[in-house]
mmCIF file of C-alpha atoms in Angstrom:
data_model
loop_
_atom_site.group_PDB
_atom_site.id
_atom_site.type_symbol
_atom_site.label_atom_id
_atom_site.label_comp_id
_atom_site.label_asym_id
_atom_site.label_seq_id
_atom_site.Cartn_x
_atom_site.Cartn_y
_atom_site.Cartn_z
ATOM 1 C CA MET H 1 0.000 0.000 0.000
ATOM 2 C CA SER H 2 1.294 3.455 -0.873
ATOM 3 C CA ASP H 3 2.181 5.535 2.166
ATOM 4 C CA ILE H 4 0.802 8.962 2.997
ATOM 5 C CA ARG H 5 3.538 11.578 3.137
ATOM 6 C CA TYR H 6 3.779 15.268 3.928
ATOM 7 C CA LEU H 7 3.819 17.447 0.830
ATOM 8 C CA GLN H 8 7.089 19.301 0.308
ATOM 9 C CA PRO H 9 7.824 22.481 -1.675
ATOM 10 C CA THR H 10 9.612 20.232 -4.173
ATOM 11 C CA ASP H 11 6.271 18.521 -4.909
ATOM 12 C CA THR H 12 4.635 21.598 -6.429
ATOM 13 C CA SER H 13 5.304 20.756 -10.074
ATOM 14 C CA GLU H 14 3.695 17.326 -9.666
ATOM 15 C CA ALA H 15 0.849 18.836 -7.649
ATOM 16 C CA MET H 16 0.294 21.288 -10.503
ATOM 17 C CA HIS H 17 -0.179 18.330 -12.844
ATOM 18 C CA LEU H 18 -3.065 17.131 -10.667
ATOM 19 C CA SER H 19 -4.775 20.517 -10.529
ATOM 20 C CA ARG H 20 -4.281 21.081 -14.272
ATOM 21 C CA VAL H 21 -5.844 17.724 -15.109
ATOM 22 C CA ALA H 22 -8.793 18.677 -12.889
ATOM 23 C CA GLY H 23 -9.113 22.020 -14.707
ATOM 24 C CA TRP H 24 -8.470 24.062 -11.573
ATOM 25 C CA ASN H 25 -7.049 27.591 -11.449
ATOM 26 C CA GLN H 26 -4.243 27.117 -8.909
ATOM 27 C CA THR H 27 -0.661 28.075 -9.756
ATOM 28 C CA GLU H 28 2.594 26.729 -8.349
ATOM 29 C CA ASP H 29 2.641 29.781 -6.060
ATOM 30 C CA ASP H 30 -0.734 28.688 -4.686
ATOM 31 C CA TRP H 31 0.616 25.229 -3.904
ATOM 32 C CA ARG H 32 3.748 26.660 -2.286
ATOM 33 C CA ARG H 33 1.630 29.023 -0.199
ATOM 34 C CA VAL H 34 -0.622 26.274 1.150
ATOM 35 C CA ILE H 35 2.389 24.137 2.072
ATOM 36 C CA SER H 36 4.113 27.088 3.772
ATOM 37 C CA ILE H 37 1.016 27.924 5.847
ATOM 38 C CA ALA H 38 0.314 24.329 6.893
ATOM 39 C CA PRO H 39 3.442 22.173 6.453
ATOM 40 C CA ASP H 40 2.047 19.555 8.857
ATOM 41 C CA GLY H 41 -1.405 19.584 7.259
ATOM 42 C CA CYS H 42 -0.584 18.947 3.596
ATOM 43 C CA PHE H 43 -0.616 15.301 2.601
ATOM 44 C CA GLY H 44 0.077 13.300 -0.528
ATOM 45 C CA ILE H 45 0.252 9.735 -1.769
ATOM 46 C CA ARG H 46 3.058 8.653 -4.040
ATOM 47 C CA THR H 47 2.965 5.416 -5.989
ATOM 48 C CA GLU H 48 5.058 4.146 -8.856
ATOM 49 C CA GLY H 49 7.294 7.165 -8.354
ATOM 50 C CA ARG H 50 4.477 9.679 -8.909
ATOM 51 C CA LEU H 51 2.441 12.010 -6.740
ATOM 52 C CA VAL H 52 -1.066 10.718 -7.447
ATOM 53 C CA ALA H 53 -3.290 12.211 -4.722
ATOM 54 C CA THR H 54 -3.312 15.195 -2.349
ATOM 55 C CA ALA H 55 -5.305 16.842 0.440
ATOM 56 C CA THR H 56 -4.570 19.915 2.547
ATOM 57 C CA ALA H 57 -5.845 21.152 5.910
ATOM 58 C CA ILE H 58 -5.245 24.737 7.026
ATOM 59 C CA CYS H 59 -5.944 25.755 10.631
ATOM 60 C CA TYR H 60 -7.185 29.225 11.519
ATOM 61 C CA GLY H 61 -6.320 29.015 15.196
ATOM 62 C CA LYS H 62 -8.463 26.512 17.070
ATOM 63 C CA GLU H 63 -11.775 27.896 15.833
ATOM 64 C CA LEU H 64 -11.749 26.704 12.221
ATOM 65 C CA ALA H 65 -9.878 24.518 9.761
ATOM 66 C CA TRP H 66 -10.301 24.338 6.003
ATOM 67 C CA ILE H 67 -9.765 21.224 3.901
ATOM 68 C CA GLY H 68 -8.887 21.663 0.242
ATOM 69 C CA MET H 69 -6.815 20.464 -2.696
ATOM 70 C CA VAL H 70 -8.429 16.999 -2.522
ATOM 71 C CA LEU H 71 -7.208 15.649 -5.843
ATOM 72 C CA THR H 72 -6.555 12.229 -7.342
ATOM 73 C CA ASP H 73 -4.941 11.501 -10.688
ATOM 74 C CA PRO H 74 -7.702 10.080 -12.944
ATOM 75 C CA ASP H 75 -5.539 7.023 -13.655
ATOM 76 C CA TYR H 76 -5.501 6.195 -9.931
ATOM 77 C CA ARG H 77 -9.111 6.815 -8.942
ATOM 78 C CA GLY H 78 -11.151 4.070 -7.349
ATOM 79 C CA ARG H 79 -8.333 2.954 -5.045
ATOM 80 C CA GLY H 80 -9.526 4.785 -1.946
ATOM 81 C CA TYR H 81 -6.732 7.362 -1.959
ATOM 82 C CA ALA H 82 -9.018 10.354 -1.333
ATOM 83 C CA ARG H 83 -10.693 8.548 1.568
ATOM 84 C CA ARG H 84 -7.336 7.709 3.137
ATOM 85 C CA LEU H 85 -6.153 11.296 2.795
ATOM 86 C CA MET H 86 -9.378 12.675 4.273
ATOM 87 C CA LYS H 87 -9.054 10.307 7.212
ATOM 88 C CA ARG H 88 -5.470 11.450 7.752
ATOM 89 C CA ALA H 89 -6.433 15.129 7.520
ATOM 90 C CA LEU H 90 -9.238 14.696 10.053
ATOM 91 C CA GLU H 91 -6.919 12.836 12.430
ATOM 92 C CA TYR H 92 -4.475 15.726 12.147
ATOM 93 C CA LEU H 93 -7.222 18.258 12.908
ATOM 94 C CA ALA H 94 -8.477 16.208 15.855
ATOM 95 C CA GLY H 95 -4.966 16.438 17.274
ATOM 96 C CA ARG H 96 -5.147 20.205 16.890
ATOM 97 C CA ASP H 97 -8.490 20.302 18.766
ATOM 98 C CA VAL H 98 -10.131 22.417 16.060
ATOM 99 C CA ALA H 99 -13.733 23.417 16.772
ATOM 100 C CA TRP H 100 -15.093 23.476 13.207
ATOM 101 C CA ILE H 101 -13.947 22.000 9.901
ATOM 102 C CA LYS H 102 -15.208 23.242 6.548
ATOM 103 C CA LEU H 103 -14.621 22.604 2.856
ATOM 104 C CA ASP H 104 -16.076 23.481 -0.535
ATOM 105 C CA ALA H 105 -17.197 20.269 -2.220
ATOM 106 C CA THR H 106 -17.518 19.424 -5.879
ATOM 107 C CA ASP H 107 -20.371 17.124 -6.857
ATOM 108 C CA MET H 108 -17.828 14.319 -7.235
ATOM 109 C CA GLY H 109 -16.394 14.784 -3.755
ATOM 110 C CA ARG H 110 -19.591 15.491 -1.850
ATOM 111 C CA PRO H 111 -20.579 11.828 -1.166
ATOM 112 C CA LEU H 112 -17.115 11.175 0.274
ATOM 113 C CA TYR H 113 -17.339 14.144 2.623
ATOM 114 C CA SER H 114 -20.872 13.229 3.662
ATOM 115 C CA SER H 115 -19.610 9.790 4.669
ATOM 116 C CA PHE H 116 -17.301 11.487 7.187
ATOM 117 C CA GLY H 117 -20.207 13.415 8.700
ATOM 118 C CA PHE H 118 -19.928 16.726 6.841
ATOM 119 C CA GLU H 119 -23.250 18.523 6.371
ATOM 120 C CA ASP H 120 -24.318 21.046 3.748
ATOM 121 C CA GLU H 121 -24.064 24.691 4.789
ATOM 122 C CA CYS H 122 -24.563 26.778 1.651
ATOM 123 C CA LEU H 123 -23.712 27.034 -2.029
ATOM 124 C CA VAL H 124 -20.551 28.595 -3.433
ATOM 125 C CA GLU H 125 -20.483 29.737 -7.047
ATOM 126 C CA ARG H 126 -17.673 30.398 -9.486
ATOM 127 C CA TRP H 127 -18.408 33.253 -11.867
ATOM 128 C CA TRP H 128 -16.317 34.080 -14.945
ATOM 129 C CA ARG H 129 -15.923 36.981 -17.315
ATOM 130 C CA GLY H 130 -13.757 37.147 -20.402
ATOM 131 C CA GLY H 131 -11.403 40.065 -20.869
ATOM 132 C CA THR H 132 -12.759 43.108 -22.683
ATOM 133 C CA GLU H 133 -11.030 45.986 -24.385
ATOM 134 C CA GLY H 134 -10.930 49.223 -22.484
ATOM 135 C CA THR H 135 -8.781 51.612 -20.555
ATOM 136 C CA SER H 136 -7.112 50.532 -17.350
ATOM 137 C CA ALA H 137 -7.074 52.596 -14.196
ATOM 138 C CA ARG H 138 -4.717 52.328 -11.281
ATOM 139 C CA LEU H 139 -6.336 51.419 -7.982
ATOM 140 C CA HIS H 140 -5.793 53.852 -5.128
ATOM 141 C CA GLY H 141 -6.354 53.072 -1.481
ATOM 142 C CA ASP H 142 -4.819 51.945 1.755
ATOM 143 C CA THR H 143 -3.116 48.589 2.160
ATOM 144 C CA VAL H 144 -3.711 48.371 5.916
ATOM 145 C CA LEU H 145 -6.303 45.635 6.233
ATOM 146 C CA PRO H 146 -9.363 46.007 8.503
ATOM 147 C CA LEU H 147 -8.650 42.713 10.275
ATOM 148 C CA ASP H 148 -11.465 43.129 12.800
ATOM 149 C CA LEU H 149 -13.940 43.392 9.935
ATOM 150 C CA ASP H 150 -12.451 40.351 8.221
ATOM 151 C CA GLY H 151 -12.724 38.374 11.444
ATOM 152 C CA ALA H 152 -16.391 39.329 11.731
ATOM 153 C CA ALA H 153 -16.992 38.234 8.139
ATOM 154 C CA PHE H 154 -15.023 34.981 8.160
ATOM 155 C CA GLY H 155 -15.657 34.051 11.780
ATOM 156 C CA THR H 156 -12.055 33.851 12.944
ATOM 157 C CA ASP H 157 -8.597 35.331 12.438
ATOM 158 C CA ARG H 158 -6.936 34.561 9.095
ATOM 159 C CA SER H 159 -4.375 37.363 9.133
ATOM 160 C CA GLU H 160 -1.492 35.031 8.225
ATOM 161 C CA LEU H 161 -3.223 34.020 5.002
ATOM 162 C CA LEU H 162 -4.136 37.615 4.129
ATOM 163 C CA ALA H 163 -0.542 38.727 4.693
ATOM 164 C CA LYS H 164 0.603 36.138 2.155
ATOM 165 C CA LEU H 165 -2.084 37.042 -0.397
ATOM 166 C CA SER H 166 -1.951 40.841 -0.207
ATOM 167 C CA PRO H 167 1.371 41.362 -2.061
ATOM 168 C CA TYR H 168 -0.201 40.105 -5.305
ATOM 169 C CA GLY H 169 -2.812 42.848 -5.308
ATOM 170 C CA CYS H 170 -4.739 44.622 -2.574
ATOM 171 C CA VAL H 171 -6.705 47.779 -1.880
ATOM 172 C CA ALA H 172 -8.224 48.460 1.524
ATOM 173 C CA GLY H 173 -10.082 50.967 3.649
ATOM 174 C CA THR H 174 -11.695 51.036 7.066
ATOM 175 C CA ASN H 175 -14.911 49.491 5.713
ATOM 176 C CA GLY H 176 -13.520 46.805 3.446
ATOM 177 C CA TYR H 177 -10.777 45.431 1.248
ATOM 178 C CA ALA H 178 -10.297 43.529 -1.995
ATOM 179 C CA MET H 179 -7.480 41.275 -3.184
ATOM 180 C CA TRP H 180 -6.622 39.525 -6.420
ATOM 181 C CA ARG H 181 -3.890 37.226 -7.695
ATOM 182 C CA PRO H 182 -2.775 35.417 -10.853
ATOM 183 C CA GLY H 183 -4.357 32.099 -11.748
ATOM 184 C CA GLU H 184 -3.551 29.275 -14.122
ATOM 185 C CA LYS H 185 -6.600 30.024 -16.257
ATOM 186 C CA ALA H 186 -7.759 33.484 -15.181
ATOM 187 C CA LEU H 187 -7.040 36.334 -12.786
ATOM 188 C CA TYR H 188 -8.631 35.522 -9.436
ATOM 189 C CA PHE H 189 -10.710 38.170 -7.635
ATOM 190 C CA GLY H 190 -10.842 37.514 -3.907
ATOM 191 C CA PRO H 191 -11.021 37.672 -1.049
ATOM 192 C CA CYS H 192 -13.197 40.761 -0.822
ATOM 193 C CA VAL H 193 -14.951 41.847 2.369
ATOM 194 C CA ALA H 194 -17.081 44.966 2.833
ATOM 195 C CA ARG H 195 -19.264 46.289 5.630
ATOM 196 C CA GLN H 196 -21.775 48.046 3.361
ATOM 197 C CA GLU H 197 -23.060 47.575 -0.171
ATOM 198 C CA GLU H 198 -21.569 50.900 -1.270
ATOM 199 C CA GLU H 199 -18.088 49.834 -0.182
ATOM 200 C CA GLY H 200 -18.398 46.438 -1.830
ATOM 201 C CA ARG H 201 -19.462 48.093 -5.063
ATOM 202 C CA ARG H 202 -16.626 50.644 -4.877
ATOM 203 C CA LEU H 203 -13.990 47.962 -4.323
ATOM 204 C CA PHE H 204 -15.296 45.775 -7.132
ATOM 205 C CA ASP H 205 -15.702 48.640 -9.597
ATOM 206 C CA GLY H 206 -12.159 49.799 -8.861
ATOM 207 C CA PHE H 207 -10.774 46.316 -9.380
ATOM 208 C CA LEU H 208 -12.664 45.837 -12.639
ATOM 209 C CA SER H 209 -11.606 49.206 -14.039
ATOM 210 C CA ALA H 210 -7.979 48.207 -13.518
ATOM 211 C CA HIS H 211 -8.173 44.564 -14.624
ATOM 212 C CA GLY H 212 -11.195 44.258 -16.902
ATOM 213 C CA GLY H 213 -8.965 43.436 -19.866
ATOM 214 C CA GLN H 214 -8.194 40.017 -18.374
ATOM 215 C CA ASP H 215 -10.247 36.864 -17.956
ATOM 216 C CA ILE H 216 -11.462 36.816 -14.343
ATOM 217 C CA PHE H 217 -12.736 34.187 -11.916
ATOM 218 C CA TRP H 218 -14.834 35.347 -8.985
ATOM 219 C CA ASP H 219 -15.970 32.854 -6.321
ATOM 220 C CA LEU H 220 -18.898 34.201 -4.332
ATOM 221 C CA LEU H 221 -21.600 33.132 -1.904
ATOM 222 C CA PRO H 222 -24.987 33.444 -3.654
ATOM 223 C CA GLY H 223 -26.538 34.221 -0.275
ATOM 224 C CA ASN H 224 -24.943 37.658 -0.696
ATOM 225 C CA SER H 225 -27.431 38.962 -3.252
ATOM 226 C CA VAL H 226 -25.491 42.203 -3.730
ATOM 227 C CA ALA H 227 -22.424 40.284 -4.920
ATOM 228 C CA VAL H 228 -24.597 38.294 -7.327
ATOM 229 C CA ARG H 229 -26.113 41.487 -8.740
ATOM 230 C CA LEU H 230 -22.682 43.078 -9.165
ATOM 231 C CA ALA H 231 -21.349 40.021 -10.967
ATOM 232 C CA SER H 232 -24.342 39.746 -13.272
ATOM 233 C CA ALA H 233 -24.401 43.465 -14.107
ATOM 234 C CA ALA H 234 -20.686 43.377 -14.983
ATOM 235 C CA GLY H 235 -21.165 40.553 -17.477
ATOM 236 C CA PHE H 236 -19.975 37.647 -15.344
ATOM 237 C CA GLU H 237 -21.529 34.208 -15.852
ATOM 238 C CA CYS H 238 -21.940 31.478 -13.257
ATOM 239 C CA ARG H 239 -19.779 28.558 -14.393
ATOM 240 C CA ARG H 240 -19.687 26.188 -11.388
ATOM 241 C CA ARG H 241 -21.563 25.484 -8.180
ATOM 242 C CA LEU H 242 -19.974 23.828 -5.176
ATOM 243 C CA THR H 243 -21.437 22.997 -1.786
ATOM 244 C CA ARG H 244 -19.880 24.429 1.351
ATOM 245 C CA MET H 245 -19.915 21.706 3.996
ATOM 246 C CA THR H 246 -19.186 21.766 7.703
ATOM 247 C CA LEU H 247 -18.257 19.286 10.431
ATOM 248 C CA LYS H 248 -18.112 19.903 14.169
ATOM 249 C CA GLY H 249 -14.628 18.947 15.271
ATOM 250 C CA ARG H 250 -15.111 19.519 18.985
ATOM 251 C CA GLY H 251 -18.297 18.477 20.755
ATOM 252 C CA SER H 252 -18.455 21.594 22.916
ATOM 253 C CA ALA H 253 -17.864 24.002 20.023
ATOM 254 C CA SER H 254 -20.005 27.139 19.918
ATOM 255 C CA PRO H 255 -21.398 28.269 16.551
ATOM 256 C CA LEU H 256 -18.876 30.119 14.416
ATOM 257 C CA GLY H 257 -19.730 33.824 14.307
ATOM 258 C CA ASN H 258 -19.237 34.470 10.584
ATOM 259 C CA ASN H 259 -21.302 36.968 8.572
ATOM 260 C CA ASP H 260 -21.647 35.981 4.918
ATOM 261 C CA GLN H 261 -23.300 39.303 4.053
ATOM 262 C CA TYR H 262 -19.890 40.931 4.460
ATOM 263 C CA VAL H 263 -18.239 38.414 2.110
ATOM 264 C CA TYR H 264 -18.218 39.633 -1.490
ATOM 265 C CA ALA H 265 -15.595 37.137 -2.672
ATOM 266 C CA ILE H 266 -14.076 34.144 -0.931
ATOM 267 C CA ALA H 267 -10.316 33.586 -0.750
ATOM 268 C CA GLY H 268 -10.443 30.348 -2.738
ATOM 269 C CA PHE H 269 -11.913 26.874 -2.482
ATOM 270 C CA GLU H 270 -8.763 25.755 -0.647
ATOM 271 C CA TYR H 271 -8.978 28.620 1.897
ATOM 272 C CA GLY H 272 -12.641 29.486 2.409
#
């Protein structure tokens, strides 16, 4: 039986093969970032000299963990690799005494996650817009993130992740912020958090005026109707729907105090 191993930075090129085959938008930088944030929570299975399956688990303190990058090479599916990796990830999180565990499930992965006790929480949608001709504008704003607001939106502190994402592109103010980064297939808009509709609209309009010439992915929560309206009005189309799922990791855990109405764009399926 192939052993489960920790993913290493040297595995990123092989990990990229898995995400490319799946049609995902991650880059090698994305893989390196996940491994750097959670070196003890990134797992892989190697067989016949190849990396054939992966899963990652990022902890945001003890309040929340996020499972992502659950991938298996199509030639090696049906061997139980994803189940073994999920079991290992959950054992790791149990050792960390994490209160809540979440993930964004594809239709293919959802039955597996349900078998571990995960329950549906809400939908997550990927919207896309092709690049259009037009003038570009430079975004102006602060780069000091309103971390208290982000904590209220997401439900816990994720400042380490935001610090690693912000150098790629960020504009912020006291009532919100927006980030973006390169992707394998399209520029990725997110995360974006705003206290009021006006601020969410301002951040998005500023981003689009600067980057509208590129293909863009935007992952949003359809429960935020303002984000849906902004995406639709700007010519974005919904391309994929995933299911956000949750599992109580600690029996005494209190409900997570997140506010999805502040979330205009998530950070990514691997981050939440």
